[in-house]
Amino acid sequence: MWDFFPNLFFRYPNLGRDNFNTIPSTNVTVGTENVTIEIPNHAFYRRNYVGSFFLDLRDAIPAGTTATLPILIGVNGDTRPLLEYAGTPATVANFAGAGIYEIHYNRYTNQLYIVNGGFRPSAAATA
C-alpha cells in the first residue's frame, strides 16, 4: 500500500500525527489591569515568521472576571497584547471558556491577533 515511499527513512507518512500548531496554555493569571495567558517557554522557536497557531486554553478564565479586561499572551517572561480586528485589544469577553482558539502571529511586528473566538452557544436553545 505504501510502495510509493520505497527508500525513505520512515515507513509510513506522519500526515496529521504530529500537531506542531497547537500550543497549550500553562497558566491563567488575573490581575487588576489585565489577564495573562501563559504559554510554554520557547513556544515560538522555529515557527514561521508569519502564520497561525491554535491556543489550547486548558484553564478557563475564572468566572466573575471583568469582561473588559484586556488579554495578554506571556512567553519567556515577556508579554504581548492579544488584539482583535482593527487593532483593538481582545478582552475577556472574547473567550467563551476553556477550548481551542486560533491566533495569528506576526514575528516581524510582534503582534498577536485572535482570529477565531471558539464556539459560543446561544443563550436560548431552539427546539
Steps between C-alpha positions, in 0.01 A plus 500: 500500500781741584724390214527855371742571792761238405832616649410763753605479864143468627252230422175696511438870451419692816228707340284642775681313778735772620307816579757773544241776458324457835659675798353420844456766764689441823340759727234771507572796728231758574630840604334832569593644158515192272482123467818316400488164324838332535628258236812278526846652468642503147154436353583711194842342442540377140153613400409691188553873521140565399225247554230358718501259791237355727497598866376216718360696794502224759393710798198723450519860609340498847132586518432847630798654321418841354415452131679820396847399621749470211673169428878462490692196372811428707802295394859501630416768758383741227139591428334617180147637470249287316316708242175462311380665181606860436779465757279532806602293802330163541317476831370229730168527312673345194558173689207266555696268731756224473549375145685559176551852361674597176767768534692672218861590583722745313858482623605805298263728691463283816123513471254230599146507361211280605346361182244254631340549838384143542147369523246696701162338551201727463323611816166356390508151355265439210286191486 
